[in-house]
Tab-separated table of C-alpha atoms in Angstrom:
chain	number	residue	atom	x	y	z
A	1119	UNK	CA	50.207	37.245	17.858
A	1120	UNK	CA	46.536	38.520	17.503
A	1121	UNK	CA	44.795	39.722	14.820
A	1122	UNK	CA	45.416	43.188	14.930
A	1123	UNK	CA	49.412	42.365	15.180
A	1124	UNK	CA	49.125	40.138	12.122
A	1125	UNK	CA	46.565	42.826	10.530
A	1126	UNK	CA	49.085	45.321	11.023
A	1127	UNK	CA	52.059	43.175	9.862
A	1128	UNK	CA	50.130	42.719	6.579
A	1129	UNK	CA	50.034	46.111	5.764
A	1130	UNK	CA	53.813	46.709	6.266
A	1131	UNK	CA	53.955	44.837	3.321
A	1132	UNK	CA	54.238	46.488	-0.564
A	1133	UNK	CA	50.964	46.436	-3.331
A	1134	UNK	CA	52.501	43.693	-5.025
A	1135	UNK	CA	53.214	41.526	-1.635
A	1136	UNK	CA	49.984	41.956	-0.877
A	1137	UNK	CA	48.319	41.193	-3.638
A	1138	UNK	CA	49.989	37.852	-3.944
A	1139	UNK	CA	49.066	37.209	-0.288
A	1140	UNK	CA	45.772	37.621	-1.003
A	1141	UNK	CA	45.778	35.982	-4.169
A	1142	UNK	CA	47.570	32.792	-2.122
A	1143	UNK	CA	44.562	32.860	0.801
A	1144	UNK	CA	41.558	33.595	-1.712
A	1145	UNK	CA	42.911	30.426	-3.639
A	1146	UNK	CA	43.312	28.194	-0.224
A	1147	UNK	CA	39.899	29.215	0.496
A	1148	UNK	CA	38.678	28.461	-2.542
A	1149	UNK	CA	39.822	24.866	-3.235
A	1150	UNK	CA	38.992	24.064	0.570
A	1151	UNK	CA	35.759	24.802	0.016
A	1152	UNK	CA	35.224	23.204	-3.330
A	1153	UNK	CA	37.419	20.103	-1.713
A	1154	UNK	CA	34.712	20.133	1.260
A	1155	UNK	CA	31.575	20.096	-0.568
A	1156	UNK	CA	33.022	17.437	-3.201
A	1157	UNK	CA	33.322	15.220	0.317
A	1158	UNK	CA	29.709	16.544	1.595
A	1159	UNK	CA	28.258	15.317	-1.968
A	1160	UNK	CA	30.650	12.306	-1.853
A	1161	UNK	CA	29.249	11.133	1.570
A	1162	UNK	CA	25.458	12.339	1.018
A	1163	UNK	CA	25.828	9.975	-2.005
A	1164	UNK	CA	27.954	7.093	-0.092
A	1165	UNK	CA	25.269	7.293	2.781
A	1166	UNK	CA	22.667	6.895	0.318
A	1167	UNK	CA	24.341	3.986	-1.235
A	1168	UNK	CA	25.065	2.418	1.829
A	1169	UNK	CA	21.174	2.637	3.151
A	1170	UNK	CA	20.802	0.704	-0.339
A	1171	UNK	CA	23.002	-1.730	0.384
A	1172	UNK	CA	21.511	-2.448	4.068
A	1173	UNK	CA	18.401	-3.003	2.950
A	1174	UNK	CA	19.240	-5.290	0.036
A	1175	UNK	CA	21.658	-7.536	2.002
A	1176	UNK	CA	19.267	-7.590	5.119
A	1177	UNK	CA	16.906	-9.362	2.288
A	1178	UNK	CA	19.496	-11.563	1.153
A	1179	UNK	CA	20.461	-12.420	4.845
A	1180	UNK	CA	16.300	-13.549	5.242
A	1181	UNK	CA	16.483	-15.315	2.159
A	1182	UNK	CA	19.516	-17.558	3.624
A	1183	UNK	CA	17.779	-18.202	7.131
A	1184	UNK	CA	14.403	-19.365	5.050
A	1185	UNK	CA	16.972	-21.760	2.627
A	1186	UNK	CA	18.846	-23.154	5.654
A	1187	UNK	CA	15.322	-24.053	6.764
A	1188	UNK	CA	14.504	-25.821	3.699
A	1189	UNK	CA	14.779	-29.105	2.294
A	1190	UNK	CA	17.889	-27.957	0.272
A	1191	UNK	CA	16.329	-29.118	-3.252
A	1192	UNK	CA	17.249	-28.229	-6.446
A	1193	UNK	CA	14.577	-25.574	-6.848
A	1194	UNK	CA	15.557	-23.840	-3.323
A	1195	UNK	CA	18.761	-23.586	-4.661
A	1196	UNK	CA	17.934	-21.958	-7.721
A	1197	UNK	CA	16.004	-19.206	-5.459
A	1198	UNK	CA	18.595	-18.507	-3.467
A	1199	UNK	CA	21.112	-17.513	-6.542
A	1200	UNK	CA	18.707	-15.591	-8.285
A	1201	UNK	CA	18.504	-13.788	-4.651
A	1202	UNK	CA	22.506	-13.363	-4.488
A	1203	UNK	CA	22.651	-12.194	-8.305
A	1204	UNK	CA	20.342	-9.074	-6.882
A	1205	UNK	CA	22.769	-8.419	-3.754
A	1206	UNK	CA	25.883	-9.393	-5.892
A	1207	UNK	CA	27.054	-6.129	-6.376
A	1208	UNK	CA	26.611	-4.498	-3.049
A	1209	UNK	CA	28.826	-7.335	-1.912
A	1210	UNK	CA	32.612	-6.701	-1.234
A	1211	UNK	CA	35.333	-8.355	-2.259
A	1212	UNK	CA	35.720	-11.816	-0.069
A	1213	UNK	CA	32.178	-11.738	-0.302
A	1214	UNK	CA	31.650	-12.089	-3.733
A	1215	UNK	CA	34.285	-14.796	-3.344
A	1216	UNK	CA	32.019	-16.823	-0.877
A	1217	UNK	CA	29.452	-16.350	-3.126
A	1218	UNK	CA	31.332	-17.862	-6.183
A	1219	UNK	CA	32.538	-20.577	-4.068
A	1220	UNK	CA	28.582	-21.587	-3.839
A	1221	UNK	CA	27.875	-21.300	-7.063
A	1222	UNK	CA	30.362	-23.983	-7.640
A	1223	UNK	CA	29.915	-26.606	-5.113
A	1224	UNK	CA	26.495	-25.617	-3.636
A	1225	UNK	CA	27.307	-26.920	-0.764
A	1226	UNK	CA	26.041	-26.711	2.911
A	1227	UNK	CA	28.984	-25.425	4.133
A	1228	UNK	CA	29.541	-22.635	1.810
A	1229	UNK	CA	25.776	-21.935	2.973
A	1230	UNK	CA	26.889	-21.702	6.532
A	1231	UNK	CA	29.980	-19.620	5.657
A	1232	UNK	CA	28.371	-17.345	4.004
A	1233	UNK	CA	25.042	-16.590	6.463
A	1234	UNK	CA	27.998	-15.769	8.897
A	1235	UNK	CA	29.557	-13.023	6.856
A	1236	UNK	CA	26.174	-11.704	5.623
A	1237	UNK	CA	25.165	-11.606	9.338
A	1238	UNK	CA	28.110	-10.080	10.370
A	1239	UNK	CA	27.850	-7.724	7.382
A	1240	UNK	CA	24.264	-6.848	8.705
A	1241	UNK	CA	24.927	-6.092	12.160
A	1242	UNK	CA	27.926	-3.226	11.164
A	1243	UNK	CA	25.564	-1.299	9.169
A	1244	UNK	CA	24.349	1.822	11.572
A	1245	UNK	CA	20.799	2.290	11.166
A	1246	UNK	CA	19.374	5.998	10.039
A	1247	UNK	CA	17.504	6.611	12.989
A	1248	UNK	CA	20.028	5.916	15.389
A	1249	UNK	CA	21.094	8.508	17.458
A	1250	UNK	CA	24.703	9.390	17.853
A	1251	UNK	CA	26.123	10.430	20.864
A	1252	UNK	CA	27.517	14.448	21.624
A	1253	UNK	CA	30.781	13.399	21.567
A	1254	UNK	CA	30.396	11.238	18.336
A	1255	UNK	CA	28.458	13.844	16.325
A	1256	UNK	CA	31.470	16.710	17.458
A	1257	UNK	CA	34.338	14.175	16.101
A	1258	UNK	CA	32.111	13.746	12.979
A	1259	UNK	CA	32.099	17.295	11.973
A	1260	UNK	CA	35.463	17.762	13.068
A	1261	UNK	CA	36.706	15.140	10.786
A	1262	UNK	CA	34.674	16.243	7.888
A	1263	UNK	CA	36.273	20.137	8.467
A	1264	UNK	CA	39.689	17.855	8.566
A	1265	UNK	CA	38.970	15.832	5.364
A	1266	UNK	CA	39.549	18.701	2.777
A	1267	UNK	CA	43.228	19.728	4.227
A	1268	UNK	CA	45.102	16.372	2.646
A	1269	UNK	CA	43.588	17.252	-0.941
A	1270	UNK	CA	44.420	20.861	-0.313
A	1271	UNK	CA	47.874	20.498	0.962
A	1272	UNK	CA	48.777	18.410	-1.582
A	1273	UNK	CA	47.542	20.867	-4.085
A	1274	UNK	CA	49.823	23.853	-2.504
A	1275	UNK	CA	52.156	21.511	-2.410
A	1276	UNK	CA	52.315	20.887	-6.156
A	1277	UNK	CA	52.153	24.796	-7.171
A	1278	UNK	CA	55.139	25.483	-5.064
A	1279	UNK	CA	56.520	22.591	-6.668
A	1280	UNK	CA	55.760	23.823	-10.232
A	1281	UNK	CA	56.856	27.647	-9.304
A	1282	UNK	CA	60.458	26.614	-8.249
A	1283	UNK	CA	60.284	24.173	-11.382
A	1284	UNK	CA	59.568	27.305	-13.517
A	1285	UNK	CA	62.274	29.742	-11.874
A	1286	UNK	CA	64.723	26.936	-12.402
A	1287	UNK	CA	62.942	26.622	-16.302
A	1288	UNK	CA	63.349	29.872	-17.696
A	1289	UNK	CA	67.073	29.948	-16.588
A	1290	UNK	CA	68.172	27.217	-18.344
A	1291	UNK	CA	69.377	27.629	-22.087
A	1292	UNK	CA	70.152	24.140	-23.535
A	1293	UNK	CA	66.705	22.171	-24.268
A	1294	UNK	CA	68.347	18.735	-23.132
A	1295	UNK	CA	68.542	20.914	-19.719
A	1296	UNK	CA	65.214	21.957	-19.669
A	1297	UNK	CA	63.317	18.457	-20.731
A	1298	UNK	CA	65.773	16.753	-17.859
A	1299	UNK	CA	64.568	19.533	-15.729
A	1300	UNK	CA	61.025	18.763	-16.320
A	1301	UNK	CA	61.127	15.307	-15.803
A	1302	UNK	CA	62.810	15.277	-12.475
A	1303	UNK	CA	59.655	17.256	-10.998
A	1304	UNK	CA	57.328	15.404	-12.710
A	1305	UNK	CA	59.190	12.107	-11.318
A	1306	UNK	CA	58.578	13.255	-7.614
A	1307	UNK	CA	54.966	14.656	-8.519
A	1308	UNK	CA	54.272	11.567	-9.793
A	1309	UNK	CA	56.096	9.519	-6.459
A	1310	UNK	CA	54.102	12.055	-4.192
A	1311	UNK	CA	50.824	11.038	-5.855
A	1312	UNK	CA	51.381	7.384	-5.858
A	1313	UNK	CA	51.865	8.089	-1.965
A	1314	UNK	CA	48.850	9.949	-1.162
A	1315	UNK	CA	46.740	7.566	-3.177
A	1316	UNK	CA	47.827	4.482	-1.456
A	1317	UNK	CA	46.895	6.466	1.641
A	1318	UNK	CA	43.530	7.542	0.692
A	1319	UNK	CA	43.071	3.887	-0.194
A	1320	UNK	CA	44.354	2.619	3.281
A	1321	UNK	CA	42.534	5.097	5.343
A	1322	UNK	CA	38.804	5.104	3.466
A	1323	UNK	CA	38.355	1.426	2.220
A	1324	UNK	CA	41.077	-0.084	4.847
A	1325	UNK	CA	38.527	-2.988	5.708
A	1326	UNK	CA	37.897	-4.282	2.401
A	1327	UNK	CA	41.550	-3.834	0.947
A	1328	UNK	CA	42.306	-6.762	-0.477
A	1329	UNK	CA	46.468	-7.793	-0.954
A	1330	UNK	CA	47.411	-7.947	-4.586
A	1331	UNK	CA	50.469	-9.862	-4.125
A	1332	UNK	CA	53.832	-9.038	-3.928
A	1333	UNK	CA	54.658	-8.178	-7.322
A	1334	UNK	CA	52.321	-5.285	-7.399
A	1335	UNK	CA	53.624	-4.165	-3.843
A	1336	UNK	CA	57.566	-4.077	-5.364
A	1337	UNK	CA	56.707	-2.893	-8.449
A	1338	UNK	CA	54.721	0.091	-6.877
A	1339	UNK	CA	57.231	0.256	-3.959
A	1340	UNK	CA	59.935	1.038	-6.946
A	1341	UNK	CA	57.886	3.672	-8.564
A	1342	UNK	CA	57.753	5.934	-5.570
A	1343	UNK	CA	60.637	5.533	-4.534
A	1344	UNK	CA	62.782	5.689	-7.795
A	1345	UNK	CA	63.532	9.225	-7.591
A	1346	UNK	CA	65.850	8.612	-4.841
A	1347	UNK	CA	67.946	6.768	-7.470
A	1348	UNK	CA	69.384	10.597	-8.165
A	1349	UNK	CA	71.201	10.200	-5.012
A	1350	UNK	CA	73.917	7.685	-6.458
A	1351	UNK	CA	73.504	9.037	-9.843
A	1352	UNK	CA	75.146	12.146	-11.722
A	1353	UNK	CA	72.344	14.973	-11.386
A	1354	UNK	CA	72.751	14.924	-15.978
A	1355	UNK	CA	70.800	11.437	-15.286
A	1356	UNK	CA	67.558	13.238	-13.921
A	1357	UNK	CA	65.345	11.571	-16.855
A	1358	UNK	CA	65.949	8.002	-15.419
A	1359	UNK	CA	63.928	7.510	-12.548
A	1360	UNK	CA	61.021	8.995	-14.601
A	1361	UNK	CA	61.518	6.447	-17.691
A	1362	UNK	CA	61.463	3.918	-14.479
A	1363	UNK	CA	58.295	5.299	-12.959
A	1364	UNK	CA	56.366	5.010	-16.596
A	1365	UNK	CA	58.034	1.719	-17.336
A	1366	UNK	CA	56.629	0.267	-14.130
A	1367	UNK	CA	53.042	2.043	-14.259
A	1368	UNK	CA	52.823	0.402	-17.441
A	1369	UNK	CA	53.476	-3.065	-16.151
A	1370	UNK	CA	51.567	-2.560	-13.332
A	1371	UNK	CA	48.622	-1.457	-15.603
A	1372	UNK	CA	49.082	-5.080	-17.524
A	1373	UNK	CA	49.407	-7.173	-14.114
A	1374	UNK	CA	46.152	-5.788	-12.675
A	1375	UNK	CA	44.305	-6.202	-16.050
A	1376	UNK	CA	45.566	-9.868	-16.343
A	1377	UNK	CA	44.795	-10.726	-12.186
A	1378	UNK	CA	40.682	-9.579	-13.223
A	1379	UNK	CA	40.690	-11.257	-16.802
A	1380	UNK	CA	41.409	-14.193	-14.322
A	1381	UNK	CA	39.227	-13.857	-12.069
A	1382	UNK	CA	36.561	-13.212	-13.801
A	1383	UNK	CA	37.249	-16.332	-15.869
């Protein structure tokens, strides 16, 4: 179908189809462009950042070659922490713990471990004036036009969700009906957020995703997938996997507050 056949399939339709139609596809456009330049702004700002980083970490990677070539005193030392302090927060994760490690034992080896992963670190940064290739550049716009559709589906997806919620809503007389109502879409919202969020976090910061044990893995593995519970349950019980969901958000709230107050102890 062209689109003159879907022009003229449009028209077949009544005012009020129409202007819902257009309402839906001014919308879509809408959030897909806000959605696209939040990424544009996100990734002027990351690139920025990340140009930051290289440079700082490139110093802290010279200041490790010139201590290895030192006589290791006390005062040496002392220079080189003062020079990891600066870099300490463009670090990631295992870094930082490499780092720590140091600071404790001072040792030569934690020297040598660490020059490694700095130097590694070093040679994965691109550098600005690097040229990309045709091919490279054409899958780099394509992905950014891409980026925008997860946010914006899942956006659609949630309005549909919340219209069917409503034409269920208004149907309904007893309050105990409606509240129950309520919190069985707001249990699967809730699932279908968890989801998307541990995907985001997988498939942006995938290399420096660090495991937080298996407790937080079950506990969040429960929360999504409580809903399901309404399966083996009466459909009357619809309030129970959301009670679940906030019970276990709560807890999982207090174990990742407790795993940093320890490690930063």
């Amino acid at each position: 179908m062209d689109i003159f056949e879907l022009y003229n399939e449009f028209n077949k339709f009544d005012v009020a189809s129409k202007f819902y139609i257009s309402l839906f596809v001014a919308l879509v456009l809408f959030l897909y462009k806000t959605f696209l330049n939040m990424y544009y702004e996100h990734e002027k700002q990351s690139q920025s950042h990340k140009v930051k980083a290289g440079e700082v970490i490139a110093k802290l990677d010279a200041q490790l070659t010139i201590y290895m070539g030192s006589d290791k005193e006390r005062a040496d030392q002392d220079k080189l922490i003062e020079k990891l302090g600066d870099c300490y927060l463009y670090l990631n994760y295992k870094t930082k713990m490499k780092v720590r490690l140091f600071y404790t034992n001072r040792s030569e080896a934690s020297v040598i471990t660490l020059k490694k992963v700095i130097s590694e670190k070093i040679d994965s940064y691109e550098s600005p004036n690097e040229e990309k290739l045709i091919i490279e550049q054409i899958m780099s716009f394509v992905a950014r036009l891409l980026k925008p559709l997860a946010p914006l589906i899942a956006v659609i997806f949630t309005l549909l969700i919340a219209i069917i919620h409503y034409s269920q809503f208004v149907e309904l007389d007893s309050v105990w009906d409606k509240i129950t109502l309520t919190m069985k879409y707001e249990s699967f919202i809730f699932s279908i957020m968890i989801t998307l969020g541990i995907l985001n976090i997988i498939v942006e910061s995938y290399k420096d995703l660090r495991n937080p044990g298996f407790r937080f893995w079950l506990l969040l593995f429960g929360a999504v997938v409580s809903p399901t519970i309404m399966l083996l349950l009466d459909q009357k019980f619809w309030y129970v996997p959301f009670f679940i969901q906030i019970i276990l958000s709560i807890i999982l709230v207090k174990t990742k507050s407790s795993e940093r107050q320890r490690r930063d102890l």
